[in-house]
Amino acid sequence: APARRLGPRSRAGPTIRGVTLPLLDTDTLRQLGAHAPAAPCPACAPLRCPGWESLSGASDASHLQPVGTLRDEAVEEPTLDEHHPGGTHLWSPDAPIAPRWHPYNLCSVWQCPACARAYLRYTEHGGYYVDERIRLLDAAKVVDAAAPA
């Protein structure tokens, strides 16, 4: 089946900090990831996370601003399947960023107003815990993989 293109939607997405987030397409996601400077600003320096990392109390991401979402609210039950064709795993720094696959299909996209670095964020809800996670948005790792059947 052909890949369904993620695109900006006219319907409202989730609201974070009073901002209704647009659903981002893969091209926009790549553009956001491509704007990162070689060196992060001082506020983003502790957030250099090429793979998923837990946002601990020691990490401050309060300066980041929400800019969009990958959570398509038209999909009632987003897949929990992950996309790892090269044998990577969730925590791999070189794992692909596949917007239609878990956990990216639950992510919001945040950006630093000072250096324009973009980050993916989502909350993992385990049986006995809630874990806020963050990953640097690397344009080179964004893939337009079709949603699982």
Short mmCIF file of N, CA and C in Angstrom, two decimals:
data_model
loop_
_atom_site.label_atom_id
_atom_site.label_comp_id
_atom_site.label_asym_id
_atom_site.label_seq_id
_atom_site.Cartn_x
_atom_site.Cartn_y
_atom_site.Cartn_z
N ALA A 1 0.84 -1.18 0.00
CA ALA A 1 0.00 0.00 0.00
C ALA A 1 0.89 1.24 0.00
N PRO A 2 0.51 2.28 -0.73
CA PRO A 2 1.32 3.49 -0.75
C PRO A 2 1.29 4.18 0.61
N ALA A 3 2.38 4.85 0.93
CA ALA A 3 2.46 5.57 2.20
C ALA A 3 1.49 6.75 2.18
N ARG A 4 0.76 6.91 3.26
CA ARG A 4 -0.14 8.05 3.39
C ARG A 4 0.72 9.23 3.83
N ARG A 5 0.65 10.31 3.11
CA ARG A 5 1.48 11.48 3.41
C ARG A 5 0.93 12.19 4.64
N LEU A 6 1.81 12.43 5.60
CA LEU A 6 1.44 13.27 6.72
C LEU A 6 1.40 14.69 6.22
N GLY A 7 0.41 15.42 6.55
CA GLY A 7 0.35 16.80 6.08
C GLY A 7 -0.35 17.69 7.08
N PRO A 8 -0.19 18.98 6.93
CA PRO A 8 -0.90 19.89 7.81
C PRO A 8 -2.40 19.66 7.66
N ARG A 9 -3.10 19.68 8.74
CA ARG A 9 -4.54 19.43 8.74
C ARG A 9 -5.29 20.69 9.14
N SER A 10 -6.51 20.82 8.67
CA SER A 10 -7.32 21.95 9.07
C SER A 10 -7.92 21.71 10.45
N ARG A 11 -8.04 20.44 10.85
CA ARG A 11 -8.61 20.17 12.18
C ARG A 11 -7.59 20.50 13.25
N ALA A 12 -8.11 20.82 14.41
CA ALA A 12 -7.24 21.20 15.52
C ALA A 12 -6.54 19.98 16.09
N GLY A 13 -5.29 20.15 16.47
CA GLY A 13 -4.53 19.11 17.13
C GLY A 13 -4.58 19.32 18.62
N PRO A 14 -3.72 18.64 19.35
CA PRO A 14 -3.69 18.81 20.80
C PRO A 14 -3.23 20.22 21.17
N THR A 15 -3.57 20.62 22.38
CA THR A 15 -3.18 21.92 22.88
C THR A 15 -2.16 21.73 23.99
N ILE A 16 -1.02 22.42 23.86
CA ILE A 16 0.03 22.39 24.88
C ILE A 16 0.38 23.83 25.20
N ARG A 17 0.39 24.17 26.49
CA ARG A 17 0.70 25.54 26.94
C ARG A 17 -0.18 26.56 26.23
N GLY A 18 -1.43 26.20 25.98
CA GLY A 18 -2.36 27.11 25.35
C GLY A 18 -2.21 27.26 23.85
N VAL A 19 -1.31 26.46 23.24
CA VAL A 19 -1.08 26.51 21.79
C VAL A 19 -1.67 25.26 21.15
N THR A 20 -2.55 25.45 20.16
CA THR A 20 -3.08 24.32 19.41
C THR A 20 -2.04 23.95 18.36
N LEU A 21 -1.56 22.72 18.44
CA LEU A 21 -0.45 22.29 17.59
C LEU A 21 -0.93 21.76 16.24
N PRO A 22 -0.25 22.15 15.16
CA PRO A 22 -0.59 21.59 13.84
C PRO A 22 0.03 20.20 13.69
N LEU A 23 -0.62 19.35 12.92
CA LEU A 23 -0.07 18.05 12.57
C LEU A 23 0.99 18.28 11.50
N LEU A 24 2.22 17.86 11.78
CA LEU A 24 3.34 18.13 10.87
C LEU A 24 3.53 17.01 9.85
N ASP A 25 3.90 17.38 8.64
CA ASP A 25 4.22 16.38 7.62
C ASP A 25 5.72 16.07 7.69
N THR A 26 6.14 15.06 6.98
CA THR A 26 7.54 14.64 7.05
C THR A 26 8.49 15.69 6.50
N ASP A 27 8.08 16.43 5.47
CA ASP A 27 8.94 17.49 4.93
C ASP A 27 9.17 18.59 5.97
N THR A 28 8.12 18.99 6.65
CA THR A 28 8.24 20.01 7.68
C THR A 28 9.10 19.50 8.83
N LEU A 29 8.93 18.25 9.18
CA LEU A 29 9.74 17.64 10.24
C LEU A 29 11.23 17.68 9.86
N ARG A 30 11.54 17.32 8.63
CA ARG A 30 12.93 17.38 8.17
C ARG A 30 13.47 18.81 8.20
N GLN A 31 12.65 19.76 7.77
CA GLN A 31 13.07 21.16 7.78
C GLN A 31 13.38 21.63 9.19
N LEU A 32 12.54 21.28 10.14
CA LEU A 32 12.78 21.66 11.53
C LEU A 32 14.09 21.06 12.04
N GLY A 33 14.34 19.81 11.69
CA GLY A 33 15.56 19.14 12.12
C GLY A 33 16.81 19.67 11.44
N ALA A 34 16.64 20.21 10.25
CA ALA A 34 17.80 20.72 9.49
C ALA A 34 18.28 22.08 9.97
N HIS A 35 17.49 22.78 10.76
CA HIS A 35 17.85 24.12 11.20
C HIS A 35 18.76 24.15 12.42
N ALA A 36 19.14 23.00 12.94
CA ALA A 36 19.98 22.96 14.14
C ALA A 36 21.39 23.41 13.83
N PRO A 37 21.93 24.31 14.64
CA PRO A 37 23.32 24.73 14.44
C PRO A 37 24.27 23.62 14.88
N ALA A 38 25.51 23.71 14.47
CA ALA A 38 26.50 22.69 14.83
C ALA A 38 26.69 22.62 16.35
N ALA A 39 26.67 23.77 17.00
CA ALA A 39 26.82 23.79 18.45
C ALA A 39 25.53 24.29 19.08
N PRO A 40 25.05 23.61 20.11
CA PRO A 40 23.82 24.05 20.77
C PRO A 40 24.06 25.30 21.61
N CYS A 41 23.00 26.02 21.89
CA CYS A 41 23.10 27.16 22.80
C CYS A 41 23.30 26.62 24.22
N PRO A 42 23.67 27.45 25.17
CA PRO A 42 23.90 26.96 26.54
C PRO A 42 22.68 26.26 27.14
N ALA A 43 21.49 26.72 26.82
CA ALA A 43 20.28 26.09 27.39
C ALA A 43 20.06 24.69 26.81
N CYS A 44 20.45 24.46 25.55
CA CYS A 44 20.25 23.16 24.91
C CYS A 44 21.42 22.20 25.10
N ALA A 45 22.56 22.71 25.52
CA ALA A 45 23.75 21.85 25.67
C ALA A 45 23.48 20.59 26.50
N PRO A 46 22.73 20.67 27.62
CA PRO A 46 22.47 19.44 28.38
C PRO A 46 21.49 18.49 27.69
N LEU A 47 20.80 18.96 26.66
CA LEU A 47 19.77 18.15 25.99
C LEU A 47 20.29 17.45 24.74
N ARG A 48 21.58 17.35 24.55
CA ARG A 48 22.11 16.64 23.39
C ARG A 48 21.79 15.17 23.55
N CYS A 49 20.75 14.73 22.89
CA CYS A 49 20.28 13.36 23.04
C CYS A 49 19.95 12.80 21.66
N PRO A 50 20.93 12.17 21.00
CA PRO A 50 20.68 11.63 19.66
C PRO A 50 19.68 10.47 19.67
N GLY A 51 19.56 9.79 20.80
CA GLY A 51 18.54 8.75 20.99
C GLY A 51 17.61 9.20 22.09
N TRP A 52 16.57 8.42 22.34
CA TRP A 52 15.63 8.77 23.40
C TRP A 52 16.32 8.77 24.76
N GLU A 53 16.01 9.76 25.57
CA GLU A 53 16.49 9.84 26.94
C GLU A 53 15.34 10.29 27.83
N SER A 54 15.37 9.86 29.06
CA SER A 54 14.38 10.34 30.04
C SER A 54 14.72 11.77 30.41
N LEU A 55 13.68 12.57 30.53
CA LEU A 55 13.87 13.95 31.00
C LEU A 55 13.85 13.89 32.52
N SER A 56 15.01 13.91 33.12
CA SER A 56 15.10 13.82 34.57
C SER A 56 14.97 15.21 35.17
N GLY A 57 14.92 15.27 36.48
CA GLY A 57 14.87 16.55 37.16
C GLY A 57 16.10 17.38 36.90
N ALA A 58 17.19 16.74 36.51
CA ALA A 58 18.45 17.45 36.24
C ALA A 58 18.43 18.12 34.87
N SER A 59 17.54 17.68 33.99
CA SER A 59 17.45 18.26 32.64
C SER A 59 16.34 19.30 32.62
N ASP A 60 16.66 20.48 32.16
CA ASP A 60 15.67 21.55 32.09
C ASP A 60 15.30 21.80 30.63
N ALA A 61 14.07 21.50 30.28
CA ALA A 61 13.59 21.74 28.92
C ALA A 61 12.52 22.81 28.90
N SER A 62 12.43 23.59 29.97
CA SER A 62 11.37 24.59 30.08
C SER A 62 11.49 25.72 29.06
N HIS A 63 12.68 25.90 28.49
CA HIS A 63 12.87 26.95 27.49
C HIS A 63 12.32 26.57 26.11
N LEU A 64 12.06 25.29 25.89
CA LEU A 64 11.57 24.83 24.59
C LEU A 64 10.11 25.24 24.39
N GLN A 65 9.78 25.54 23.13
CA GLN A 65 8.42 25.94 22.77
C GLN A 65 7.78 24.88 21.87
N PRO A 66 6.52 24.52 22.11
CA PRO A 66 5.85 23.54 21.24
C PRO A 66 5.57 24.14 19.86
N VAL A 67 5.88 23.37 18.81
CA VAL A 67 5.67 23.87 17.44
C VAL A 67 4.77 22.97 16.59
N GLY A 68 4.56 21.73 17.01
CA GLY A 68 3.72 20.84 16.21
C GLY A 68 3.59 19.49 16.86
N THR A 69 2.84 18.62 16.19
CA THR A 69 2.60 17.27 16.70
C THR A 69 2.70 16.26 15.57
N LEU A 70 3.00 15.04 15.93
CA LEU A 70 2.96 13.92 15.00
C LEU A 70 1.77 13.02 15.34
N ARG A 71 1.04 13.36 16.38
CA ARG A 71 -0.12 12.59 16.83
C ARG A 71 -1.32 12.97 15.99
N ASP A 72 -1.69 12.06 15.07
CA ASP A 72 -2.85 12.27 14.21
C ASP A 72 -4.09 11.88 15.00
N GLU A 73 -4.86 12.85 15.43
CA GLU A 73 -6.02 12.59 16.28
C GLU A 73 -7.13 11.85 15.54
N ALA A 74 -7.03 11.74 14.21
CA ALA A 74 -8.01 10.97 13.44
C ALA A 74 -7.77 9.46 13.61
N VAL A 75 -6.59 9.09 14.09
CA VAL A 75 -6.26 7.68 14.33
C VAL A 75 -6.62 7.37 15.78
N GLU A 76 -7.67 6.56 15.98
CA GLU A 76 -8.15 6.29 17.33
C GLU A 76 -7.13 5.58 18.21
N GLU A 77 -6.49 4.57 17.67
CA GLU A 77 -5.51 3.81 18.44
C GLU A 77 -4.19 3.75 17.68
N PRO A 78 -3.29 4.70 17.96
CA PRO A 78 -1.99 4.68 17.28
C PRO A 78 -1.25 3.37 17.56
N THR A 79 -0.54 2.89 16.57
CA THR A 79 0.17 1.63 16.73
C THR A 79 1.24 1.72 17.82
N LEU A 80 1.50 0.60 18.45
CA LEU A 80 2.60 0.49 19.40
C LEU A 80 3.78 -0.26 18.77
N ASP A 81 3.63 -0.61 17.47
CA ASP A 81 4.72 -1.25 16.74
C ASP A 81 5.80 -0.21 16.45
N GLU A 82 7.05 -0.65 16.47
CA GLU A 82 8.19 0.22 16.19
C GLU A 82 8.79 -0.13 14.82
N HIS A 83 9.45 0.84 14.21
CA HIS A 83 10.05 0.68 12.89
C HIS A 83 11.57 0.64 13.03
N HIS A 84 12.15 -0.55 12.88
CA HIS A 84 13.60 -0.73 13.03
C HIS A 84 14.13 -1.68 11.95
N PRO A 85 14.08 -1.28 10.67
CA PRO A 85 14.51 -2.17 9.60
C PRO A 85 16.00 -2.50 9.63
N GLY A 86 16.81 -1.66 10.27
CA GLY A 86 18.26 -1.90 10.32
C GLY A 86 18.71 -2.59 11.59
N GLY A 87 17.76 -3.15 12.36
CA GLY A 87 18.13 -3.85 13.58
C GLY A 87 18.37 -2.94 14.78
N THR A 88 17.96 -1.68 14.67
CA THR A 88 18.10 -0.77 15.80
C THR A 88 17.01 -1.11 16.83
N HIS A 89 16.98 -0.36 17.92
CA HIS A 89 15.92 -0.52 18.92
C HIS A 89 15.54 0.88 19.41
N LEU A 90 14.54 0.96 20.26
CA LEU A 90 14.00 2.24 20.71
C LEU A 90 15.07 3.20 21.19
N TRP A 91 16.04 2.72 21.96
CA TRP A 91 17.04 3.59 22.58
C TRP A 91 18.25 3.85 21.67
N SER A 92 18.30 3.29 20.49
CA SER A 92 19.44 3.46 19.59
C SER A 92 19.55 4.90 19.08
N PRO A 93 20.73 5.50 19.18
CA PRO A 93 20.91 6.85 18.64
C PRO A 93 20.73 6.90 17.12
N ASP A 94 20.94 5.77 16.44
CA ASP A 94 20.80 5.76 14.98
C ASP A 94 19.46 5.20 14.52
N ALA A 95 18.51 5.00 15.44
CA ALA A 95 17.18 4.50 15.07
C ALA A 95 16.48 5.53 14.19
N PRO A 96 15.73 5.05 13.18
CA PRO A 96 15.02 5.99 12.31
C PRO A 96 13.89 6.69 13.06
N ILE A 97 13.59 7.89 12.61
CA ILE A 97 12.46 8.65 13.12
C ILE A 97 11.34 8.45 12.12
N ALA A 98 10.41 7.55 12.45
CA ALA A 98 9.32 7.16 11.55
C ALA A 98 8.00 7.66 12.14
N PRO A 99 7.47 8.78 11.63
CA PRO A 99 6.31 9.44 12.25
C PRO A 99 5.05 8.60 12.40
N ARG A 100 4.86 7.57 11.60
CA ARG A 100 3.64 6.75 11.70
C ARG A 100 3.80 5.56 12.64
N TRP A 101 4.97 5.43 13.25
CA TRP A 101 5.30 4.30 14.11
C TRP A 101 5.57 4.79 15.53
N HIS A 102 5.41 3.87 16.48
CA HIS A 102 5.65 4.19 17.88
C HIS A 102 7.13 4.42 18.13
N PRO A 103 7.52 5.33 18.94
CA PRO A 103 6.73 6.27 19.73
C PRO A 103 6.47 7.60 19.03
N TYR A 104 6.96 7.74 17.81
CA TYR A 104 6.87 9.03 17.12
C TYR A 104 5.43 9.44 16.85
N ASN A 105 4.54 8.46 16.67
CA ASN A 105 3.14 8.78 16.40
C ASN A 105 2.44 9.36 17.63
N LEU A 106 3.14 9.47 18.74
CA LEU A 106 2.61 10.07 19.96
C LEU A 106 3.37 11.34 20.35
N CYS A 107 4.29 11.77 19.50
CA CYS A 107 5.20 12.87 19.85
C CYS A 107 4.65 14.25 19.55
N SER A 108 5.14 15.18 20.36
CA SER A 108 5.02 16.59 20.03
C SER A 108 6.43 17.06 19.66
N VAL A 109 6.50 18.13 18.91
CA VAL A 109 7.78 18.67 18.45
C VAL A 109 7.97 20.02 19.12
N TRP A 110 9.15 20.19 19.72
CA TRP A 110 9.48 21.39 20.47
C TRP A 110 10.73 22.01 19.88
N GLN A 111 10.85 23.33 20.00
CA GLN A 111 11.99 24.01 19.42
C GLN A 111 12.53 25.08 20.38
N CYS A 112 13.83 25.23 20.35
CA CYS A 112 14.49 26.24 21.17
C CYS A 112 14.36 27.60 20.47
N PRO A 113 13.87 28.62 21.16
CA PRO A 113 13.77 29.94 20.53
C PRO A 113 15.13 30.61 20.32
N ALA A 114 16.16 30.16 21.03
CA ALA A 114 17.48 30.78 20.90
C ALA A 114 18.29 30.18 19.76
N CYS A 115 18.38 28.84 19.67
CA CYS A 115 19.26 28.23 18.66
C CYS A 115 18.50 27.46 17.58
N ALA A 116 17.19 27.34 17.70
CA ALA A 116 16.32 26.68 16.71
C ALA A 116 16.46 25.16 16.69
N ARG A 117 17.18 24.56 17.64
CA ARG A 117 17.21 23.09 17.71
C ARG A 117 15.80 22.59 17.97
N ALA A 118 15.45 21.49 17.33
CA ALA A 118 14.13 20.90 17.52
C ALA A 118 14.28 19.54 18.21
N TYR A 119 13.28 19.23 19.02
CA TYR A 119 13.29 18.00 19.81
C TYR A 119 11.93 17.32 19.71
N LEU A 120 11.96 16.01 19.78
CA LEU A 120 10.76 15.21 19.86
C LEU A 120 10.54 14.88 21.33
N ARG A 121 9.28 14.93 21.77
CA ARG A 121 8.97 14.60 23.16
C ARG A 121 7.71 13.77 23.22
N TYR A 122 7.70 12.81 24.13
CA TYR A 122 6.49 12.05 24.40
C TYR A 122 6.55 11.52 25.83
N THR A 123 5.42 11.08 26.31
CA THR A 123 5.33 10.54 27.66
C THR A 123 5.04 9.05 27.57
N GLU A 124 5.90 8.26 28.17
CA GLU A 124 5.71 6.81 28.26
C GLU A 124 4.92 6.54 29.53
N HIS A 125 3.79 5.87 29.38
CA HIS A 125 2.95 5.53 30.53
C HIS A 125 3.11 4.04 30.80
N GLY A 126 3.95 3.71 31.77
CA GLY A 126 4.15 2.31 32.14
C GLY A 126 3.16 1.92 33.22
N GLY A 127 3.23 0.67 33.64
CA GLY A 127 2.32 0.18 34.66
C GLY A 127 2.42 0.93 35.97
N TYR A 128 3.63 1.30 36.36
CA TYR A 128 3.83 1.95 37.65
C TYR A 128 4.61 3.25 37.54
N TYR A 129 4.72 3.79 36.36
CA TYR A 129 5.52 5.00 36.20
C TYR A 129 5.04 5.84 35.01
N VAL A 130 5.45 7.08 35.01
CA VAL A 130 5.27 7.98 33.87
C VAL A 130 6.66 8.53 33.58
N ASP A 131 7.09 8.42 32.33
CA ASP A 131 8.44 8.82 31.96
C ASP A 131 8.39 9.80 30.80
N GLU A 132 8.78 11.04 31.04
CA GLU A 132 8.88 12.05 29.99
C GLU A 132 10.17 11.77 29.23
N ARG A 133 10.07 11.66 27.89
CA ARG A 133 11.25 11.35 27.07
C ARG A 133 11.47 12.42 26.02
N ILE A 134 12.74 12.55 25.62
CA ILE A 134 13.13 13.57 24.66
C ILE A 134 14.20 13.01 23.72
N ARG A 135 14.17 13.47 22.47
CA ARG A 135 15.17 13.08 21.49
C ARG A 135 15.40 14.25 20.54
N LEU A 136 16.66 14.51 20.22
CA LEU A 136 17.00 15.54 19.25
C LEU A 136 16.41 15.16 17.89
N LEU A 137 15.80 16.10 17.22
CA LEU A 137 15.24 15.86 15.89
C LEU A 137 16.36 16.00 14.86
N ASP A 138 16.81 14.88 14.34
CA ASP A 138 17.88 14.83 13.33
C ASP A 138 17.22 14.58 11.98
N ALA A 139 17.28 15.58 11.10
CA ALA A 139 16.62 15.49 9.79
C ALA A 139 17.07 14.27 9.00
N ALA A 140 18.32 13.88 9.14
CA ALA A 140 18.86 12.75 8.38
C ALA A 140 18.23 11.41 8.80
N LYS A 141 17.62 11.36 9.97
CA LYS A 141 17.04 10.11 10.46
C LYS A 141 15.53 10.02 10.21
N VAL A 142 14.93 11.08 9.69
CA VAL A 142 13.49 11.07 9.42
C VAL A 142 13.21 10.23 8.18
N VAL A 143 12.33 9.24 8.34
CA VAL A 143 11.95 8.37 7.22
C VAL A 143 10.44 8.43 7.02
N ASP A 144 10.02 8.32 5.77
CA ASP A 144 8.61 8.36 5.43
C ASP A 144 8.09 6.94 5.25
N ALA A 145 8.16 6.14 6.31
CA ALA A 145 7.75 4.74 6.26
C ALA A 145 6.23 4.62 6.40
N ALA A 146 5.64 3.80 5.58
CA ALA A 146 4.20 3.57 5.63
C ALA A 146 3.80 3.04 7.00
N ALA A 147 2.59 3.39 7.41
CA ALA A 147 2.06 2.91 8.69
C ALA A 147 1.91 1.38 8.64
N PRO A 148 2.08 0.73 9.79
CA PRO A 148 1.91 -0.72 9.80
C PRO A 148 0.48 -1.11 9.45
N ALA A 149 0.34 -2.24 8.80
CA ALA A 149 -1.00 -2.69 8.37
C ALA A 149 -1.79 -3.24 9.53
#
